[in-house]
Coordinates of C-alpha atoms and ligand atoms in Angstrom, one line a residue:
X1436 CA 0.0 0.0 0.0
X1437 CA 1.2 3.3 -0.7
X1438 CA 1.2 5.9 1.7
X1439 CA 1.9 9.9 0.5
X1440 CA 2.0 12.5 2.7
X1441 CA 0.4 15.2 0.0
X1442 CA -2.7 13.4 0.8
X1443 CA -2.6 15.1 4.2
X1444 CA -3.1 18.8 4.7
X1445 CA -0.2 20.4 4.5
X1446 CA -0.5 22.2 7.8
X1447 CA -1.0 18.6 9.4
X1448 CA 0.6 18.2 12.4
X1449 CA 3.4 15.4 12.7
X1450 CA 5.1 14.5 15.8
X1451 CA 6.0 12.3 18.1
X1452 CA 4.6 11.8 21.7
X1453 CA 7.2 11.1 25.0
X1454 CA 6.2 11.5 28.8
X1455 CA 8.9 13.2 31.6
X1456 CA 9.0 10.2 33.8
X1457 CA 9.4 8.1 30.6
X1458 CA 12.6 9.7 29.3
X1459 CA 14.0 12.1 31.4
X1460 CA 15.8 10.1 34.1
X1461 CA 18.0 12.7 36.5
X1462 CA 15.5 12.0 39.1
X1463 CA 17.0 13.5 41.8
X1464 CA 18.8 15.8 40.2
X1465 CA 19.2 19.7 40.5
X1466 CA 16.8 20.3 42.9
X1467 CA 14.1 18.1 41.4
X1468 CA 11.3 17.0 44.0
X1469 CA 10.4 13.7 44.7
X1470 CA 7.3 12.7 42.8
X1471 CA 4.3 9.5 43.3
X1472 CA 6.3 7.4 40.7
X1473 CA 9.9 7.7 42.1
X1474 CA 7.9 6.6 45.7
X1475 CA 6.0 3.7 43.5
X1476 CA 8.7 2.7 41.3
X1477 CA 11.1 2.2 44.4
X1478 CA 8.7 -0.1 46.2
X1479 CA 9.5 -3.5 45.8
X1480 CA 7.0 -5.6 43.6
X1481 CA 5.2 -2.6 42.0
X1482 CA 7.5 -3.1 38.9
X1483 CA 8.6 -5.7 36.5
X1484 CA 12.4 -6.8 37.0
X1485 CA 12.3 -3.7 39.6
X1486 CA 13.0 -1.5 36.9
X1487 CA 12.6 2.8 37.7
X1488 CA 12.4 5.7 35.7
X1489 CA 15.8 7.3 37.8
X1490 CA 17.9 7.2 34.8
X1491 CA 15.3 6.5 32.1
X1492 CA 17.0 7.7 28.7
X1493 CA 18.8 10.3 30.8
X1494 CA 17.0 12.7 28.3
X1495 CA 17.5 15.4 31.1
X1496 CA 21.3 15.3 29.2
X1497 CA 21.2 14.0 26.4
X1498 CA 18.1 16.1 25.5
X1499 CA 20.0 18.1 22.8
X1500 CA 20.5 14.8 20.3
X1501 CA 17.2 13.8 20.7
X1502 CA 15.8 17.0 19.3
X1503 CA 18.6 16.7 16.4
X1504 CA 17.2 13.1 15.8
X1505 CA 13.3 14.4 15.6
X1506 CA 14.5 17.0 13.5
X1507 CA 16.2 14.5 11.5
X1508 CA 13.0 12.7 11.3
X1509 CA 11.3 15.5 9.7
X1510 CA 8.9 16.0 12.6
X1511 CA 7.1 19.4 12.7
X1512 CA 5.8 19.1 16.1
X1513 CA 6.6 17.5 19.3
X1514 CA 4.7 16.5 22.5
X1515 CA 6.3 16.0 25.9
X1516 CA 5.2 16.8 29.4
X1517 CA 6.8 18.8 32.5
X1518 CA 7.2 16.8 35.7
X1519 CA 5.2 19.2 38.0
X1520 CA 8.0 18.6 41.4
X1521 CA 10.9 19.5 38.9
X1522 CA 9.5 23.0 38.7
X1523 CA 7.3 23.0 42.1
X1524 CA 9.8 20.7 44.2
X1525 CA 6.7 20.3 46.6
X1526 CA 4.2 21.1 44.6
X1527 CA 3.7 24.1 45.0
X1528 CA 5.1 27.9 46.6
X1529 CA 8.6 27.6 45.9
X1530 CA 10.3 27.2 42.4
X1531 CA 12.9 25.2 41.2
X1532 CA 14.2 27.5 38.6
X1533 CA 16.9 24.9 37.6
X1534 CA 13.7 23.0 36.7
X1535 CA 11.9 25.8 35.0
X1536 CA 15.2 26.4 33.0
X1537 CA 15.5 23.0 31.5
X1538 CA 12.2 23.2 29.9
X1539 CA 13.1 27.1 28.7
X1540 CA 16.1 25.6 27.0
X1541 CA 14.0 22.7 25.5
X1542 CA 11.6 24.4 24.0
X1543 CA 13.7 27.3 22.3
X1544 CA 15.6 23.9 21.2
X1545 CA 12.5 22.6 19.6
X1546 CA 12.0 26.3 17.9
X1547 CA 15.3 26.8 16.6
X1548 CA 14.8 23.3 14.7
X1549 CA 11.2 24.5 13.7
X1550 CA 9.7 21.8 15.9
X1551 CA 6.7 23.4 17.6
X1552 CA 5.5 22.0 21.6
X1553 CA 2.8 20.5 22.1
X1554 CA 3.5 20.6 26.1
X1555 CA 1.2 18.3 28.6
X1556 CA 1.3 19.5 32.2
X1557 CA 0.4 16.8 34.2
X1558 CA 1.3 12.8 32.4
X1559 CA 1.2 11.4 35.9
X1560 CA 4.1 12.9 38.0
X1561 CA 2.3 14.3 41.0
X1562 CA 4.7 15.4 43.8
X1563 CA 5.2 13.3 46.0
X1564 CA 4.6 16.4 48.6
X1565 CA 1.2 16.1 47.7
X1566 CA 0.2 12.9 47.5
X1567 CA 1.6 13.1 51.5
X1568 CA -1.4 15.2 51.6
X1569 CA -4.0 12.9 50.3
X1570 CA -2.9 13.6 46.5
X1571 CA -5.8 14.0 43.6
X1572 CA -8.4 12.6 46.8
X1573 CA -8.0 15.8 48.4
X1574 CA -9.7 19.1 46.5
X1575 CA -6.5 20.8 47.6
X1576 CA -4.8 19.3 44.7
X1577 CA -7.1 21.1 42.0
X1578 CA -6.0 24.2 43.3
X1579 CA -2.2 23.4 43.4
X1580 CA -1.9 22.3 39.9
X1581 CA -3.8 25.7 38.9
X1582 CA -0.9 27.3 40.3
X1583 CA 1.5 25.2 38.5
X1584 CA -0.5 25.5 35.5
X1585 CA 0.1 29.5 36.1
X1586 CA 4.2 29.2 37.2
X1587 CA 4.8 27.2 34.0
X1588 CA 2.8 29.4 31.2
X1589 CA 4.0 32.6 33.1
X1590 CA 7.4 30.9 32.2
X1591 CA 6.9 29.2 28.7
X1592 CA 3.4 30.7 27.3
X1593 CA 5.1 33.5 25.2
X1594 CA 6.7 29.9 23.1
X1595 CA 3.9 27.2 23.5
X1596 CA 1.1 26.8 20.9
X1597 CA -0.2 23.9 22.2
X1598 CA -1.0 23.1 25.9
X1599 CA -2.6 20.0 27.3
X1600 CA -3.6 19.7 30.9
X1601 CA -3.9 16.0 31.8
X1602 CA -3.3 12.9 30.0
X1603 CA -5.2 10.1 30.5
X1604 CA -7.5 10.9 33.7
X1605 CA -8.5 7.3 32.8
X1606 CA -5.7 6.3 34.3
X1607 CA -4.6 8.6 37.0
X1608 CA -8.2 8.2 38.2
X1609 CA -8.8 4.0 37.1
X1610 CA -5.4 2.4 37.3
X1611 CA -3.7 4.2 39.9
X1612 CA -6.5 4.6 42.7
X1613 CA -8.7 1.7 41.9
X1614 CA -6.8 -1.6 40.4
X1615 CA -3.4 0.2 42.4
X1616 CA -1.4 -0.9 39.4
X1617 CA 0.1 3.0 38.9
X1618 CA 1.3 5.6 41.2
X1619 CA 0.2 6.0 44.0
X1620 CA -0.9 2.2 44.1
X1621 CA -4.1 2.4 45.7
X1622 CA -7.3 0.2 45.4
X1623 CA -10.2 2.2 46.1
X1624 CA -13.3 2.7 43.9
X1625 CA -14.9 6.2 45.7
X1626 CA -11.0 7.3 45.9
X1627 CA -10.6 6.9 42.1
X1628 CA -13.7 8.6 41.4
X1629 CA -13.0 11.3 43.7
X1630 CA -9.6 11.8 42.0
X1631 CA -11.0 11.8 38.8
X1632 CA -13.5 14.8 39.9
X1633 CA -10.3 16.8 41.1
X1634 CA -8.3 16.1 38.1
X1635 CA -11.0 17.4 36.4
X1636 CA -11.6 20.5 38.2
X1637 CA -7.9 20.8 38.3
X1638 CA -8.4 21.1 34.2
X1639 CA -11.1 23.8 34.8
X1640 CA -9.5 26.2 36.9
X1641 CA -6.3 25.6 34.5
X1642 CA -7.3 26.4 31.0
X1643 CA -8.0 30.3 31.7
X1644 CA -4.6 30.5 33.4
X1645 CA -3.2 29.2 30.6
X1646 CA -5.2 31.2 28.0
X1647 CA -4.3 34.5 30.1
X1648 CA -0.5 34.0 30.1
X1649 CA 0.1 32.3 26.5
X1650 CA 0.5 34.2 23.2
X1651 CA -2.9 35.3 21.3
X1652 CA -3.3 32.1 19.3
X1653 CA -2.4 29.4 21.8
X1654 CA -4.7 26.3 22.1
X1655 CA -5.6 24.3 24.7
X1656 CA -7.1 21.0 25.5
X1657 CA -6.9 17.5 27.1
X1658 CA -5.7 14.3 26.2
X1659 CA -8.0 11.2 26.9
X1660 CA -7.6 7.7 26.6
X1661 CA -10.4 6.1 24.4
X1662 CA -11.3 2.8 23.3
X1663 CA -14.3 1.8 20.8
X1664 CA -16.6 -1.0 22.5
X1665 CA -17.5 -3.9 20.8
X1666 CA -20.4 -6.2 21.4
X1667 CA -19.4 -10.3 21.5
X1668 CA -22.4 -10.9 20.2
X1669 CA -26.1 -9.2 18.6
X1670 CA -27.4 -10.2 21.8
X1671 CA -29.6 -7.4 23.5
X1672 CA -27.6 -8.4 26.6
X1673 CA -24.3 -8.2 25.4
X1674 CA -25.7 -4.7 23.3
X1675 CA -26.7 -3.3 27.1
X1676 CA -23.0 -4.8 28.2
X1677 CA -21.5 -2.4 25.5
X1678 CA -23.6 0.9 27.0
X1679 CA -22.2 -0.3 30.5
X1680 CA -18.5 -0.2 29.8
X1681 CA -18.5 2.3 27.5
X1682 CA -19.9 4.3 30.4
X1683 CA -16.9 3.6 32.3
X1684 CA -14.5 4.0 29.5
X1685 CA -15.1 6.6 27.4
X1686 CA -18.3 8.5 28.5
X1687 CA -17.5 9.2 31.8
X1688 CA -13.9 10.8 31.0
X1689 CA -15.8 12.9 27.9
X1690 CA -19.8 13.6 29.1
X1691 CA -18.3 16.1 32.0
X1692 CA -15.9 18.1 29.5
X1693 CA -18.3 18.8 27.1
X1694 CA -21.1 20.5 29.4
X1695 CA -22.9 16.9 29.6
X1696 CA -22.0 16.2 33.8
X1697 CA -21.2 12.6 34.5
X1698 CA -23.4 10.7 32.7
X1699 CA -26.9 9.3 34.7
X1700 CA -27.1 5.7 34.3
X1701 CA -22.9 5.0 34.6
X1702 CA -23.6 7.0 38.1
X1703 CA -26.3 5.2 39.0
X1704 CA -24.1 2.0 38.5
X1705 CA -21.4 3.4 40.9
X1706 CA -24.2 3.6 43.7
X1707 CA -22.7 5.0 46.9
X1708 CA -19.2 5.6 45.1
X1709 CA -20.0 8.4 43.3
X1710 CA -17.3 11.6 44.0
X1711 CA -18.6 14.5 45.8
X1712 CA -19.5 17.0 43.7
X1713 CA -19.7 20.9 44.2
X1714 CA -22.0 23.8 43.1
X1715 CA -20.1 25.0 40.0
X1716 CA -17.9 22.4 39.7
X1717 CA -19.9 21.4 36.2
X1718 CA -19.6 24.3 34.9
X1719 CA -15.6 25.0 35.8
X1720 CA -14.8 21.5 34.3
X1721 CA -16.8 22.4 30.8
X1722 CA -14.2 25.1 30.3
X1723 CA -14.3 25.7 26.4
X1724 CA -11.3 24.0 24.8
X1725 CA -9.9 24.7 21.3
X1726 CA -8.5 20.6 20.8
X1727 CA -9.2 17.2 21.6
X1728 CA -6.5 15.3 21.9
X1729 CA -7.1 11.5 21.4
X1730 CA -5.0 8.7 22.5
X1731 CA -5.9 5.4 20.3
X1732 CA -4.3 2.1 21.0
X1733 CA -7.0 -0.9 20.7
X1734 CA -10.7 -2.0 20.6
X1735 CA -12.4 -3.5 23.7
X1736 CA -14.8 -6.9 23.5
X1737 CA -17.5 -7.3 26.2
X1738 CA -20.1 -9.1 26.7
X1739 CA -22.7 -9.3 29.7
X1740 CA -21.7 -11.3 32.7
X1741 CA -24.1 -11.9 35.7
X1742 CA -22.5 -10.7 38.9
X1743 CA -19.5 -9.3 37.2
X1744 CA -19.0 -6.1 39.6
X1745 CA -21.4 -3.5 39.1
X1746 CA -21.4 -2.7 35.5
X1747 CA -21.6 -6.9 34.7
X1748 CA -19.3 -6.7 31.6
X1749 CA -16.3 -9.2 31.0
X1750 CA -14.4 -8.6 28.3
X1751 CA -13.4 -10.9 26.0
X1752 CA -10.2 -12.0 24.2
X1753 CA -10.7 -12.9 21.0
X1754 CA -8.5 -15.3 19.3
X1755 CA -6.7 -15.4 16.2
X1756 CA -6.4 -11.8 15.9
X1757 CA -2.9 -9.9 15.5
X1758 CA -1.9 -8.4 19.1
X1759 CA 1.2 -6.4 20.2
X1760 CA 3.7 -7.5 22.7
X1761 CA 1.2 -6.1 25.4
X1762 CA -1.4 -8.0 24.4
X1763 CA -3.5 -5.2 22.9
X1764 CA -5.1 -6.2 19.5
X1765 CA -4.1 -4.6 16.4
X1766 CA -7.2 -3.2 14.8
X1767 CA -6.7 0.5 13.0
X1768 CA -10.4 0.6 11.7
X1769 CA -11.2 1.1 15.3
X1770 CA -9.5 4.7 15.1
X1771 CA -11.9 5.5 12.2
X1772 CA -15.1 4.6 14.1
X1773 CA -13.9 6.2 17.7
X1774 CA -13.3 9.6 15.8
X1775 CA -16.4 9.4 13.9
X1776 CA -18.2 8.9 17.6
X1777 CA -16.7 11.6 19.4
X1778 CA -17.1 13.9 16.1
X1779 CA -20.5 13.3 16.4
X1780 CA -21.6 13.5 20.0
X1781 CA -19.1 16.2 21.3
X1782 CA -18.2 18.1 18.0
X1783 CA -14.9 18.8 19.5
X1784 CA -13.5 22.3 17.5
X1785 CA -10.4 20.0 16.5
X1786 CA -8.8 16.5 17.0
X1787 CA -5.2 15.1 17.4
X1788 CA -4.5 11.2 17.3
X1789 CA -1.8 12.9 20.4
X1790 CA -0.6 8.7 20.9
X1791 CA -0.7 5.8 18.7
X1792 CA 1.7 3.0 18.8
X1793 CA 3.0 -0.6 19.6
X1794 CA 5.0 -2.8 21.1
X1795 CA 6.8 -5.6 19.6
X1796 CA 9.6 -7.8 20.3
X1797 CA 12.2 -5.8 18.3
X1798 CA 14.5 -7.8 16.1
X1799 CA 17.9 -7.2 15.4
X1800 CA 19.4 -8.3 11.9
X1801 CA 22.8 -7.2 10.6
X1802 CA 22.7 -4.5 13.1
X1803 CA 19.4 -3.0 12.5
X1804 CA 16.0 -3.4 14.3
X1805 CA 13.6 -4.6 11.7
X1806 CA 10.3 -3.6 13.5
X1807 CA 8.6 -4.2 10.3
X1808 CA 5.5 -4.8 12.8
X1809 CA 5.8 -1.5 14.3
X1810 CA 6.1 0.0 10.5
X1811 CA 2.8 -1.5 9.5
X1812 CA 1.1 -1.0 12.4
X1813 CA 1.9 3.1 11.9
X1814 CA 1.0 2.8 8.4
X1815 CA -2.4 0.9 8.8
X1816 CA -2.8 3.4 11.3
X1817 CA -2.1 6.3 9.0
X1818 CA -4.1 5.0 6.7
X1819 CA -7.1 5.6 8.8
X1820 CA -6.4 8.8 9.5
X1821 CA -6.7 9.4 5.7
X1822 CA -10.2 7.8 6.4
X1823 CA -11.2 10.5 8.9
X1824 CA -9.8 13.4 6.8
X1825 CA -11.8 12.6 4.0
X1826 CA -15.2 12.1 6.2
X1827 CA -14.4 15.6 6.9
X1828 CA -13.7 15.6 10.5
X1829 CA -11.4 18.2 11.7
X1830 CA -8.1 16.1 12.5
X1831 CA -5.1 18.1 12.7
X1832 CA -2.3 16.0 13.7
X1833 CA -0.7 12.6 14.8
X1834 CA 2.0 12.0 17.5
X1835 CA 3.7 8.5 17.5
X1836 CA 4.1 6.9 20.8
X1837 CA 7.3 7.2 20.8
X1838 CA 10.4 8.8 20.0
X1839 CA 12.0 6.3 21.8
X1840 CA 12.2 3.3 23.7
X1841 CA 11.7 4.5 27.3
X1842 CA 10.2 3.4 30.5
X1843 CA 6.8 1.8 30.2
X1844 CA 5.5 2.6 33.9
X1845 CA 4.8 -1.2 35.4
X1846 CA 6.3 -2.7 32.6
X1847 CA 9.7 -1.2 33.1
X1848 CA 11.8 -1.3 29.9
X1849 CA 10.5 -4.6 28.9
X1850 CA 7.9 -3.2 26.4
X1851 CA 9.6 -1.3 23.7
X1852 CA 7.4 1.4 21.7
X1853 CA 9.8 3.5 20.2
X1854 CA 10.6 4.4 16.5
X1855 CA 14.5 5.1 17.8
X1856 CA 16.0 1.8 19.9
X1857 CA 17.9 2.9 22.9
X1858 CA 20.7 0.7 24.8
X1859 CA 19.8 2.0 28.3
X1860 CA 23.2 0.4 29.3
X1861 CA 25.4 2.8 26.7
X1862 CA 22.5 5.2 26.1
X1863 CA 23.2 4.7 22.4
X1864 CA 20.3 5.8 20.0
X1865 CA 19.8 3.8 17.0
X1866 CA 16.9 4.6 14.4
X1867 CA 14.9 1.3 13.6
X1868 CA 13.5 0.2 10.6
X1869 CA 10.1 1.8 11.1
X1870 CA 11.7 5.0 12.1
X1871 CA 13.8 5.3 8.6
X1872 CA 10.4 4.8 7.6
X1873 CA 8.4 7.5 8.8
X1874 CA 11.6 9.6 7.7
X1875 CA 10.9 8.5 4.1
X1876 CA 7.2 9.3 4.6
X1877 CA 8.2 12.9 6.0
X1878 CA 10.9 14.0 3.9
X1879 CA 11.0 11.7 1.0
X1880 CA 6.9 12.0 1.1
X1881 CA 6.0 8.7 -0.4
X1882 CA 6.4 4.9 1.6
X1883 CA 5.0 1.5 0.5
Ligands
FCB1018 C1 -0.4 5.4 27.3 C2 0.4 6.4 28.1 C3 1.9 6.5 27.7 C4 2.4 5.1 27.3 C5 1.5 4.4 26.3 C6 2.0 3.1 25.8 O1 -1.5 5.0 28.0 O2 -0.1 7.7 28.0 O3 2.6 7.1 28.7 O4 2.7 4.4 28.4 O5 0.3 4.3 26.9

């Protein structure tokens, strides 16, 4: 299949997606406060082979020679985020201006290569100072990453076009509060619904902050985790199982943000676990954004399950389909029909794919990784993008997860995602196959 980058806008955005804890490594470095995954990651049994993010891909040096290999890559755009205790070593009041600096220097890197920032405040990094206080349970929270949100754009809003508050609230909410497989590890359904309300109103009372201290035509917006639900069967039961989950997946993540509150019959469900929620906090939440930023990795199978916790929904593995080294099955078309959903029911201004990747057991022949899976899976993936163009929906851009191999939170390094391979004994860089690849597509302009 041939692939031409013509047959995108020409003022699409191309980039590719990384996360501070991820990369950065120099975790205790110059000042930097300790944050939830530094506590999590040093706890014994949390990760696999006891891996932690302290040196990562020591990015925090070697930051300069990953800029030259994006703009080698011919990438126009590229999203990272700030860890919150490097600038606010305890989350708030005092600065770490070593902290604040780094990210100065990055970004008018990233603009003197004609890279522009797409920069998320908040992938997951709380300080650890706060979660001492209760973390995203307590309101207190909401409030502190407003005034992080204000520290940084006072800082950096004159150079950022794009900001993005949260990523994944799925997750900080879902897998690190409730199945306590995430920072900060705990297993509580009212506490991860709770945190998910103060993430939330942590957005609100951000995105004016950051509209009043960035440059005229800045955008904002949010990143969210979504995942298309499938029925197992034309059964009305497994049809009502579908409704269920995608309740807890995907409605009650985008209902609140678009001025819709948490949806009725997913809060029903909860019962007695619903968060507690305050006059106004609607209406702070539904703060008018200018993008949605989509993360798309797979499709989810359920089907109805009597006595299956409260929603009743198992899902369901199908066999024989192709699945990455996670597990996650490989199915592009899915992208397609989640756009087309949200297009329709929250008419989101615009839309960036802002992560969409995989993991494979990488190969190495005659000293090269041939990922040819990786490769395929980006241009399958592409190709659906083309899809959604031509349905007229207002996509503006697609990040690959990632730049480079980095640390994959419980996973450690075991699960590899990036289009560069790193040696995280040597810290030696090496473009892979599907890499050269999305070069050729960028530059060159046509792949098969
Ligand atoms: C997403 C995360 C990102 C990375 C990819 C594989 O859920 O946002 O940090 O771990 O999955």
């Amino acid at each position: 299949m041939t692939l031409s980058r013509e047959q995108f806008p020409a003022d699409f955005r191309w980039g590719s997606a990384t996360s501070s804890y991820q990369i950065e490594g120099a975790a205790f470095t110059d000042g930097k406060g300790k944050s939830i995954w530094d506590t999590f990651s040093h706890t014994p049994g949390n990760i696999k082979n006891a891996e932690t993010g302290d040196v990562a891909c020591d990015h925090y040096h070697l930051w300069e020679q990953d800029l030259d290999l994006m703009q080698d890559l011919g990438l126009n755009s590229y999203r990272f985020s700030i860890s919150w205790p490097r600038v606010l070593p305890e989350g708030q009041g005092r600065i770490n201006s070593k902290g604040l600096d780094f990210y100065d220097r990055l970004i008018d890197g990233l603009l003197q290569r004609n890279i522009d920032p797409f920069v998320t405040l908040y992938h997951w990094d709380l300080p650890q100072a706060l979660q001492d206080q209760g973390g995203w349970v307590n309101r207190d929270t909401a409030h502190h990453f407003a005034e992080y949100a204000d520290v940084v754009s006072q800082k950096l809003g004159d150079r950022v076009s794009h900001w993005i508050t949260h990523n994944e609230p799925f997750c900080t909410s879902m897998l690190g509060h409730l199945f306590g497989v995430h920072a900060p590890g705990l297993r509580d359904q009212k506490f991860a619904l709770q945190a998910l309300h103060h993430v939330y109103l942590s957005h609100g009372l951000a995105v004016p902050l950051l509209r009043k201290n960035s440059k005229p035509d800045a955008q904002v917006g949010i990143t969210l985790s979504l995942h298309p639900v499938y029925p197992f069967s034309d059964s009305p039961e497994d049809l009502a199982a579908v409704r269920r989950h995608d309740g807890f997946r995907n409605r009650w993540f985008l209902d609140p943000l678009y001025g819709k509150g948490y949806p009725w019959d997913t809060w029903a469900l909860y019962g007695d676990q619903v968060p507690d929620v305050q006059e106004g906090d609607l209406q702070t939440i539904a703060a008018k954004m200018d993008f949605l930023g989509v993360n798309y990795y797979y499709r989810e199978v359920v089907k109805h399950q009597t006595g299956a916790g409260v929603f009743e929904v198992e899902e369901v593995h199908l066999p024989d389909v192709k699945r990455t080294h996670f597990g996650w099955e490989v199915f592009p078309e899915g992208l397609t029909t989640l756009l087309e959903r949200v297009h329709a029911e929250y008419r989101p201004e615009k839309l960036y794919i802002t992560e969409n990747g995989s993991t494979f057991q990488d190969e190495w022949v005659n000293g090269k990784v041939l990922d040819t899976d990786r490769q395929q899976f980006f241009a399958a993936h592409l190709q659906e993008c083309l899809q959604v163009l031509q349905k007229g929906l207002p996509l503006k851009g697609y990040f690959a997860w990632s730049l480079l191999d980095n640390f994959e939170w419980a996973e450690g390094f075991d699960k590899r995602f990036g289009m560069v391979h790193v040696d995280f004994e040597t810290q030696k860089r090496t473009l892979k196959h599907s890499g050269e690849w999305f070069m050729d597509f960028l530059r060159v302009g046509v792949v098969h």
